[in-house]
Amino acid sequence: MNNTYCPVLFDTIYSSNENDSYNLCCFAGINYPLDKKYKQKTHAPFDFFLSDEMNEIRKKSLAGEKIAQCSRCYKEEKETGYSNRNRYIYERRFEKLPVKVEKVRFKLRHFGNHCNLGCLMCHPYNSTTRTKELKDIGLYDDFQNQYGNPEYENLDYKSYQLFKNDIVKNIERISQIQITGGEPFQIPKVWQFLVDDIPKSYAKNINLVFDTNLTNLNYKKYSYEQLLDRYKKIRLNVSCDHIKDKLGFIRYPINVNMFEKNLDKYKVNVNRINVTVQLLNIFDLNDIKQYYKDYNVCTESYVSYPKFLSIKNLKDKYKKKISEDYSSYEDSNKIFFTELNKESVNVKNTFINYMNSLSSHRKLDWTKLWSENLIECMI
């Protein structure tokens, strides 16, 4: 074990809708020779994963050499002592950590970006609803510029066939398929791939993982029960950033009552509740954990962009209080300390204008949910 080894380099193929690219994982840096070369339009998944370039990266990982794309994890470890690299290792604590390519997991983010929610911190290329709302309130270009102006690229027919045929060809290698957003259960190609294209005789040996908002797990002729019948096991990573009315505002236009009914209905498959840490929930994490006490609530994700929602913009005395209040959290749930420790910037007016714009468009008054004390905590 060393400070650069990461199991996903050996057992997980990640492909993204951003720039049509493959990459090391969803946290890896972009615009490197690897992701510039290996595109879904030109390369099949296993062509990328078994490439000379990936083999060289794996050698570096085993030798303890730093990998350029992995700078985010190195930074998190330096500042908090923990990173997503550590989390990947921990998640495999009951398995033999891979040092060569054998069984492979997929993490897929390229079936489409349709989503029925417009979460107020979401990257617009991850949600069609988010994109529409930002355009309606005239802020779409501003948000795209903050994120480096990436555009969502749907798989065309030829690219999909290349991808699908390669997976079917190598189906015996595959142990798990994880699908993330948009909202996977509302994307037609997800269902086509899982129900129509993956042979049932092989599906029974594959685990499924969904990153989902848990609002609707069925689509037209397809049902969640079909997946339960076909696949070995299903786990649901549920995105949820608050409780009750605050949840309703953050993840608009979610039906909170329906969400909570689904949370109970599918409880046996819920792997975790993912809370993305930001200004609108940073002081309420203990309350959120208590509200969902019957579930594994994780606070591993945090908002860096848009900048005005980042917890780095709090005054120092509140940063100190947060560090003290959450000091007992497990290391994996304190990764957001990395963001907290960054230098503050004064974006208070931008934050207020943004929240007012959402309030007007959604016809919901955010000031009745969050007190003026929140604004006073910002520099």
GROMACS .gro file of C-alpha atoms in nm:
model
  379
    1MET     CA    1   0.000   0.000   0.000
    2ASN     CA    2   0.133   0.346  -0.089
    3ASN     CA    3   0.006   0.703  -0.128
    4THR     CA    4  -0.081   0.677  -0.498
    5TYR     CA    5  -0.234   0.330  -0.533
    6CYS     CA    6  -0.604   0.338  -0.626
    7PRO     CA    7  -0.816   0.028  -0.695
    8VAL     CA    8  -1.036   0.194  -0.958
    9LEU     CA    9  -0.737   0.203  -1.193
   10PHE     CA   10  -0.756  -0.176  -1.199
   11ASP     CA   11  -1.126  -0.255  -1.168
   12THR     CA   12  -1.342   0.037  -1.287
   13ILE     CA   13  -1.406   0.176  -1.634
   14TYR     CA   14  -1.538   0.533  -1.617
   15SER     CA   15  -1.688   0.714  -1.911
   16SER     CA   16  -1.834   1.062  -1.902
   17ASN     CA   17  -2.066   1.281  -2.101
   18GLU     CA   18  -1.814   1.562  -2.062
   19ASN     CA   19  -1.613   1.592  -2.383
   20ASP     CA   20  -1.731   1.243  -2.484
   21SER     CA   21  -1.438   1.100  -2.287
   22TYR     CA   22  -1.315   0.809  -2.082
   23ASN     CA   23  -1.114   0.887  -1.770
   24LEU     CA   24  -0.967   0.738  -1.452
   25CYS     CA   25  -1.271   0.822  -1.240
   26CYS     CA   26  -1.528   1.100  -1.195
   27PHE     CA   27  -1.284   1.300  -0.978
   28ALA     CA   28  -0.989   1.283  -1.217
   29GLY     CA   29  -0.860   1.594  -1.390
   30ILE     CA   30  -0.954   1.649  -1.753
   31ASN     CA   31  -0.779   1.773  -2.067
   32TYR     CA   32  -0.487   1.536  -2.030
   33PRO     CA   33  -0.353   1.327  -2.323
   34LEU     CA   34  -0.551   1.024  -2.197
   35ASP     CA   35  -0.901   1.172  -2.205
   36LYS     CA   36  -0.820   1.376  -2.514
   37LYS     CA   37  -0.732   1.058  -2.705
   38TYR     CA   38  -0.989   0.809  -2.579
   39LYS     CA   39  -1.336   0.917  -2.686
   40GLN     CA   40  -1.655   0.714  -2.698
   41LYS     CA   41  -1.694   0.795  -3.066
   42THR     CA   42  -1.356   0.643  -3.151
   43HIS     CA   43  -1.278   0.379  -2.888
   44ALA     CA   44  -1.464   0.096  -2.718
   45PRO     CA   45  -1.449   0.080  -2.336
   46PHE     CA   46  -1.205  -0.210  -2.314
   47ASP     CA   47  -0.984  -0.055  -2.584
   48PHE     CA   48  -0.937   0.235  -2.343
   49PHE     CA   49  -0.904   0.032  -2.025
   50LEU     CA   50  -0.654  -0.218  -2.163
   51SER     CA   51  -0.452   0.046  -2.348
   52ASP     CA   52  -0.079   0.101  -2.311
   53GLU     CA   53  -0.152   0.437  -2.149
   54MET     CA   54  -0.369   0.282  -1.877
   55ASN     CA   55  -0.116   0.006  -1.820
   56GLU     CA   56   0.151   0.272  -1.767
   57ILE     CA   57  -0.070   0.456  -1.516
   58ARG     CA   58  -0.127   0.131  -1.328
   59LYS     CA   59   0.247   0.072  -1.309
   60LYS     CA   60   0.297   0.421  -1.165
   61SER     CA   61   0.025   0.360  -0.909
   62LEU     CA   62   0.188   0.040  -0.787
   63ALA     CA   63   0.529   0.207  -0.777
   64GLY     CA   64   0.404   0.496  -0.563
   65GLU     CA   65   0.451   0.755  -0.839
   66LYS     CA   66   0.206   1.045  -0.851
   67ILE     CA   67  -0.042   1.054  -1.137
   68ALA     CA   68  -0.121   1.397  -1.281
   69GLN     CA   69  -0.497   1.343  -1.308
   70CYS     CA   70  -0.521   1.246  -0.940
   71SER     CA   71  -0.424   1.584  -0.793
   72ARG     CA   72  -0.765   1.636  -0.631
   73CYS     CA   73  -0.722   1.330  -0.408
   74TYR     CA   74  -0.365   1.424  -0.321
   75LYS     CA   75  -0.487   1.769  -0.220
   76GLU     CA   76  -0.772   1.628  -0.011
   77GLU     CA   77  -0.535   1.393   0.170
   78LYS     CA   78  -0.290   1.672   0.244
   79GLU     CA   79  -0.560   1.897   0.389
   80THR     CA   80  -0.793   1.651   0.563
   81GLY     CA   81  -0.604   1.322   0.577
   82TYR     CA   82  -0.869   1.153   0.363
   83SER     CA   83  -0.978   1.142  -0.002
   84ASN     CA   84  -1.197   0.958  -0.247
   85ARG     CA   85  -0.894   0.740  -0.322
   86ASN     CA   86  -0.903   0.629   0.042
   87ARG     CA   87  -1.278   0.577   0.015
   88TYR     CA   88  -1.239   0.349  -0.285
   89ILE     CA   89  -0.991   0.141  -0.089
   90TYR     CA   90  -1.221   0.130   0.215
   91GLU     CA   91  -1.519   0.021   0.004
   92ARG     CA   92  -1.318  -0.285  -0.100
   93ARG     CA   93  -1.209  -0.371   0.256
   94PHE     CA   94  -1.373  -0.713   0.237
   95GLU     CA   95  -1.216  -0.790  -0.100
   96LYS     CA   96  -0.866  -0.855  -0.224
   97LEU     CA   97  -0.741  -0.523  -0.359
   98PRO     CA   98  -0.667  -0.557  -0.730
   99VAL     CA   99  -0.316  -0.522  -0.867
  100LYS     CA  100  -0.404  -0.639  -1.218
  101VAL     CA  101  -0.710  -0.621  -1.440
  102GLU     CA  102  -0.951  -0.908  -1.375
  103LYS     CA  103  -1.319  -0.849  -1.296
  104VAL     CA  104  -1.430  -0.503  -1.406
  105ARG     CA  105  -1.689  -0.253  -1.285
  106PHE     CA  106  -1.840   0.018  -1.502
  107LYS     CA  107  -1.936   0.368  -1.397
  108LEU     CA  108  -2.136   0.524  -1.679
  109ARG     CA  109  -2.241   0.885  -1.724
  110HIS     CA  110  -2.328   0.900  -2.090
  111PHE     CA  111  -2.677   0.764  -2.157
  112GLY     CA  112  -2.830   1.110  -2.153
  113ASN     CA  113  -2.873   1.404  -1.918
  114HIS     CA  114  -3.249   1.408  -1.883
  115CYS     CA  115  -3.348   1.481  -1.524
  116ASN     CA  116  -3.684   1.575  -1.376
  117LEU     CA  117  -3.525   1.793  -1.105
  118GLY     CA  118  -3.337   2.123  -1.122
  119CYS     CA  119  -3.125   2.110  -0.806
  120LEU     CA  120  -2.990   2.458  -0.737
  121MET     CA  121  -2.624   2.352  -0.714
  122CYS     CA  122  -2.628   2.104  -1.002
  123HIS     CA  123  -2.401   2.137  -1.303
  124PRO     CA  124  -2.636   2.226  -1.593
  125TYR     CA  125  -2.499   1.952  -1.818
  126ASN     CA  126  -2.625   1.695  -1.566
  127SER     CA  127  -2.988   1.801  -1.586
  128THR     CA  128  -3.220   1.916  -1.862
  129THR     CA  129  -3.454   2.070  -1.603
  130ARG     CA  130  -3.167   2.262  -1.448
  131THR     CA  131  -3.056   2.385  -1.790
  132LYS     CA  132  -3.406   2.508  -1.874
  133GLU     CA  133  -3.447   2.695  -1.545
  134LEU     CA  134  -3.110   2.868  -1.576
  135LYS     CA  135  -3.201   2.979  -1.927
  136ASP     CA  136  -3.542   3.099  -1.807
  137ILE     CA  137  -3.383   3.321  -1.539
  138GLY     CA  138  -3.102   3.436  -1.768
  139LEU     CA  139  -2.810   3.277  -1.581
  140TYR     CA  140  -2.720   2.983  -1.805
  141ASP     CA  141  -2.417   3.146  -1.971
  142ASP     CA  142  -2.282   3.262  -1.634
  143PHE     CA  143  -2.298   2.908  -1.497
  144GLN     CA  144  -2.143   2.752  -1.805
  145ASN     CA  145  -1.852   2.994  -1.779
  146GLN     CA  146  -1.794   2.899  -1.415
  147TYR     CA  147  -1.773   2.533  -1.512
  148GLY     CA  148  -1.543   2.594  -1.808
  149ASN     CA  149  -1.831   2.586  -2.055
  150PRO     CA  150  -1.862   2.209  -2.111
  151GLU     CA  151  -2.146   2.087  -2.326
  152TYR     CA  152  -2.333   1.760  -2.291
  153GLU     CA  153  -2.274   1.519  -2.577
  154ASN     CA  154  -2.526   1.241  -2.633
  155LEU     CA  155  -2.404   0.912  -2.771
  156ASP     CA  156  -2.498   0.884  -3.137
  157TYR     CA  157  -2.617   0.552  -3.280
  158LYS     CA  158  -2.273   0.445  -3.405
  159SER     CA  159  -2.105   0.526  -3.072
  160TYR     CA  160  -2.372   0.341  -2.878
  161GLN     CA  161  -2.333   0.030  -3.093
  162LEU     CA  162  -1.955   0.039  -3.045
  163PHE     CA  163  -2.002   0.069  -2.668
  164LYS     CA  164  -2.278  -0.193  -2.640
  165ASN     CA  165  -2.108  -0.454  -2.859
  166ASP     CA  166  -1.783  -0.423  -2.665
  167ILE     CA  167  -1.963  -0.476  -2.334
  168VAL     CA  168  -2.155  -0.778  -2.462
  169LYS     CA  169  -1.831  -0.918  -2.606
  170ASN     CA  170  -1.660  -0.883  -2.267
  171ILE     CA  171  -1.967  -0.951  -2.052
  172GLU     CA  172  -1.801  -1.230  -1.851
  173ARG     CA  173  -1.546  -0.979  -1.722
  174ILE     CA  174  -1.810  -0.746  -1.576
  175SER     CA  175  -1.910  -0.764  -1.209
  176GLN     CA  176  -2.091  -0.433  -1.162
  177ILE     CA  177  -2.250  -0.152  -1.361
  178GLN     CA  178  -2.307   0.186  -1.194
  179ILE     CA  179  -2.515   0.444  -1.376
  180THR     CA  180  -2.529   0.809  -1.287
  181GLY     CA  181  -2.709   1.120  -1.406
  182GLY     CA  182  -2.913   1.293  -1.525
  183GLU     CA  183  -3.171   1.077  -1.354
  184PRO     CA  184  -3.096   0.721  -1.473
  185PHE     CA  185  -3.445   0.581  -1.420
  186GLN     CA  186  -3.593   0.847  -1.651
  187ILE     CA  187  -3.349   0.797  -1.941
  188PRO     CA  188  -3.477   0.561  -2.217
  189LYS     CA  189  -3.131   0.439  -2.321
  190VAL     CA  190  -3.059   0.317  -1.968
  191TRP     CA  191  -3.357   0.085  -1.982
  192GLN     CA  192  -3.278  -0.027  -2.336
  193PHE     CA  193  -2.924  -0.113  -2.235
  194LEU     CA  194  -3.010  -0.294  -1.910
  195VAL     CA  195  -3.324  -0.478  -2.019
  196ASP     CA  196  -3.298  -0.522  -2.394
  197ASP     CA  197  -2.925  -0.530  -2.471
  198ILE     CA  198  -2.764  -0.715  -2.179
  199PRO     CA  199  -2.839  -1.089  -2.208
  200LYS     CA  200  -3.040  -1.210  -1.910
  201SER     CA  201  -2.818  -1.514  -1.871
  202TYR     CA  202  -2.525  -1.281  -1.789
  203ALA     CA  203  -2.725  -1.013  -1.609
  204LYS     CA  204  -2.787  -1.251  -1.319
  205ASN     CA  205  -2.414  -1.230  -1.238
  206ILE     CA  206  -2.394  -0.849  -1.244
  207ASN     CA  207  -2.466  -0.601  -0.964
  208LEU     CA  208  -2.634  -0.270  -1.049
  209VAL     CA  209  -2.574   0.061  -0.872
  210PHE     CA  210  -2.781   0.371  -0.945
  211ASP     CA  211  -2.714   0.731  -0.845
  212THR     CA  212  -3.075   0.846  -0.826
  213ASN     CA  213  -3.305   1.116  -0.692
  214LEU     CA  214  -3.554   0.836  -0.607
  215THR     CA  215  -3.859   1.015  -0.741
  216ASN     CA  216  -3.970   0.754  -0.998
  217LEU     CA  217  -3.808   0.415  -1.055
  218ASN     CA  218  -4.026   0.312  -1.350
  219TYR     CA  219  -4.038   0.431  -1.711
  220LYS     CA  220  -4.317   0.355  -1.961
  221LYS     CA  221  -4.314  -0.024  -2.023
  222TYR     CA  222  -4.012  -0.077  -1.796
  223SER     CA  223  -4.023  -0.134  -1.422
  224TYR     CA  224  -3.784  -0.157  -1.130
  225GLU     CA  225  -3.914  -0.507  -1.066
  226GLN     CA  226  -3.779  -0.615  -1.407
  227LEU     CA  227  -3.432  -0.517  -1.296
  228LEU     CA  228  -3.471  -0.697  -0.964
  229ASP     CA  229  -3.567  -1.009  -1.155
  230ARG     CA  230  -3.278  -0.988  -1.403
  231TYR     CA  231  -2.978  -0.875  -1.199
  232LYS     CA  232  -2.785  -1.019  -0.907
  233LYS     CA  233  -2.829  -0.722  -0.673
  234ILE     CA  234  -2.935  -0.357  -0.690
  235ARG     CA  235  -2.803  -0.075  -0.473
  236LEU     CA  236  -2.940   0.278  -0.470
  237ASN     CA  237  -2.722   0.579  -0.392
  238VAL     CA  238  -2.985   0.841  -0.316
  239SER     CA  239  -2.916   1.212  -0.370
  240CYS     CA  240  -3.079   1.416  -0.095
  241ASP     CA  241  -2.954   1.751   0.037
  242HIS     CA  242  -3.191   1.841   0.319
  243ILE     CA  243  -3.528   1.763   0.478
  244LYS     CA  244  -3.886   1.876   0.427
  245ASP     CA  245  -3.936   2.225   0.278
  246LYS     CA  246  -3.565   2.298   0.249
  247LEU     CA  247  -3.526   1.979   0.048
  248GLY     CA  248  -3.818   2.095  -0.164
  249PHE     CA  249  -3.645   2.422  -0.247
  250ILE     CA  250  -3.296   2.283  -0.307
  251ARG     CA  251  -3.414   1.994  -0.527
  252TYR     CA  252  -3.707   2.170  -0.695
  253PRO     CA  253  -3.960   2.055  -0.814
  254ILE     CA  254  -3.929   1.738  -0.606
  255ASN     CA  255  -4.242   1.598  -0.443
  256VAL     CA  256  -4.101   1.553  -0.093
  257ASN     CA  257  -4.383   1.328   0.026
  258MET     CA  258  -4.339   1.096  -0.271
  259PHE     CA  259  -3.963   1.094  -0.220
  260GLU     CA  260  -4.002   0.988   0.142
  261LYS     CA  261  -4.252   0.716   0.047
  262ASN     CA  262  -4.005   0.580  -0.208
  263LEU     CA  263  -3.726   0.595   0.047
  264ASP     CA  264  -3.930   0.369   0.271
  265LYS     CA  265  -4.057   0.148  -0.013
  266TYR     CA  266  -3.710   0.072  -0.150
  267LYS     CA  267  -3.530   0.081   0.185
  268VAL     CA  268  -3.384  -0.266   0.144
  269ASN     CA  269  -3.193  -0.150  -0.166
  270VAL     CA  270  -3.085   0.194  -0.040
  271ASN     CA  271  -2.709   0.183  -0.003
  272ARG     CA  272  -2.660   0.541   0.111
  273ILE     CA  273  -2.806   0.891   0.115
  274ASN     CA  274  -2.562   1.135  -0.045
  275VAL     CA  275  -2.572   1.490   0.092
  276THR     CA  276  -2.379   1.746  -0.115
  277VAL     CA  277  -2.240   1.992   0.139
  278GLN     CA  278  -2.300   2.361   0.059
  279LEU     CA  279  -2.401   2.688   0.225
  280LEU     CA  280  -2.766   2.586   0.243
  281ASN     CA  281  -2.709   2.277   0.455
  282ILE     CA  282  -2.370   2.319   0.625
  283PHE     CA  283  -2.521   2.419   0.961
  284ASP     CA  284  -2.786   2.144   0.946
  285LEU     CA  285  -2.585   1.827   0.880
  286ASN     CA  286  -2.653   1.681   1.224
  287ASP     CA  287  -3.026   1.745   1.185
  288ILE     CA  288  -3.022   1.581   0.841
  289LYS     CA  289  -2.840   1.277   0.976
  290GLN     CA  290  -3.088   1.249   1.261
  291TYR     CA  291  -3.388   1.282   1.028
  292TYR     CA  292  -3.260   0.997   0.810
  293LYS     CA  293  -3.116   0.802   1.102
  294ASP     CA  294  -3.230   0.470   0.960
  295TYR     CA  295  -3.003   0.517   0.657
  296ASN     CA  296  -2.635   0.556   0.587
  297VAL     CA  297  -2.605   0.933   0.539
  298CYS     CA  298  -2.283   1.039   0.364
  299THR     CA  299  -2.139   1.390   0.337
  300GLU     CA  300  -1.848   1.307   0.108
  301SER     CA  301  -1.952   1.543  -0.173
  302TYR     CA  302  -1.927   1.920  -0.160
  303VAL     CA  303  -1.998   2.219  -0.383
  304SER     CA  304  -1.703   2.404  -0.534
  305TYR     CA  305  -1.904   2.557  -0.817
  306PRO     CA  306  -2.102   2.772  -0.837
  307LYS     CA  307  -1.859   2.955  -0.609
  308PHE     CA  308  -2.129   3.148  -0.427
  309LEU     CA  309  -2.271   2.825  -0.282
  310SER     CA  310  -1.937   2.708  -0.147
  311ILE     CA  311  -1.883   2.683   0.228
  312LYS     CA  312  -1.541   2.843   0.183
  313ASN     CA  313  -1.720   3.180   0.180
  314LEU     CA  314  -1.805   3.169   0.550
  315LYS     CA  315  -1.637   3.394   0.805
  316ASP     CA  316  -1.346   3.237   0.989
  317LYS     CA  317  -1.527   3.209   1.322
  318TYR     CA  318  -1.802   3.000   1.158
  319LYS     CA  319  -1.547   2.785   0.978
  320LYS     CA  320  -1.389   2.714   1.314
  321LYS     CA  321  -1.727   2.629   1.467
  322ILE     CA  322  -1.808   2.390   1.183
  323SER     CA  323  -1.473   2.216   1.221
  324GLU     CA  324  -1.545   2.169   1.590
  325ASP     CA  325  -1.909   2.065   1.547
  326TYR     CA  326  -1.826   1.795   1.291
  327SER     CA  327  -1.489   1.686   1.430
  328SER     CA  328  -1.635   1.350   1.537
  329TYR     CA  329  -1.746   1.259   1.184
  330GLU     CA  330  -1.574   0.967   1.016
  331ASP     CA  331  -1.287   1.069   0.791
  332SER     CA  332  -1.486   0.985   0.478
  333ASN     CA  333  -1.757   1.228   0.586
  334LYS     CA  334  -1.512   1.513   0.646
  335ILE     CA  335  -1.379   1.547   0.293
  336PHE     CA  336  -1.578   1.871   0.269
  337PHE     CA  337  -1.325   2.021   0.511
  338THR     CA  338  -1.104   2.054   0.201
  339GLU     CA  339  -1.349   2.311   0.064
  340LEU     CA  340  -1.404   2.471   0.404
  341ASN     CA  341  -1.031   2.543   0.437
  342LYS     CA  342  -1.003   2.728   0.106
  343GLU     CA  343  -0.963   3.105   0.101
  344SER     CA  344  -1.292   3.293   0.128
  345VAL     CA  345  -1.422   3.523  -0.142
  346ASN     CA  346  -1.693   3.787  -0.112
  347VAL     CA  347  -1.984   3.661  -0.322
  348LYS     CA  348  -2.262   3.751  -0.081
  349ASN     CA  349  -2.449   3.976  -0.325
  350THR     CA  350  -2.422   3.719  -0.602
  351PHE     CA  351  -2.563   3.455  -0.367
  352ILE     CA  352  -2.856   3.678  -0.264
  353ASN     CA  353  -2.939   3.772  -0.624
  354TYR     CA  354  -2.928   3.409  -0.732
  355MET     CA  355  -3.156   3.293  -0.450
  356ASN     CA  356  -3.398   3.578  -0.521
  357SER     CA  357  -3.407   3.482  -0.889
  358LEU     CA  358  -3.490   3.122  -0.800
  359SER     CA  359  -3.754   3.235  -0.551
  360SER     CA  360  -3.925   3.446  -0.815
  361HIS     CA  361  -3.915   3.172  -1.077
  362ARG     CA  362  -4.022   2.893  -0.842
  363LYS     CA  363  -4.272   3.106  -0.651
  364LEU     CA  364  -4.112   2.993  -0.325
  365ASP     CA  365  -3.965   3.239  -0.075
  366TRP     CA  366  -3.621   3.120   0.031
  367THR     CA  367  -3.598   3.380   0.309
  368LYS     CA  368  -3.879   3.203   0.495
  369LEU     CA  369  -3.673   2.883   0.499
  370TRP     CA  370  -3.328   3.026   0.576
  371SER     CA  371  -3.293   3.311   0.822
  372GLU     CA  372  -3.087   3.625   0.774
  373ASN     CA  373  -2.829   3.465   1.002
  374LEU     CA  374  -2.706   3.262   0.705
  375ILE     CA  375  -2.615   3.576   0.512
  376GLU     CA  376  -2.450   3.724   0.820
  377CYS     CA  377  -2.223   3.419   0.837
  378MET     CA  378  -2.078   3.496   0.493
  379ILE     CA  379  -1.789   3.736   0.447
   0.00000   0.00000   0.00000
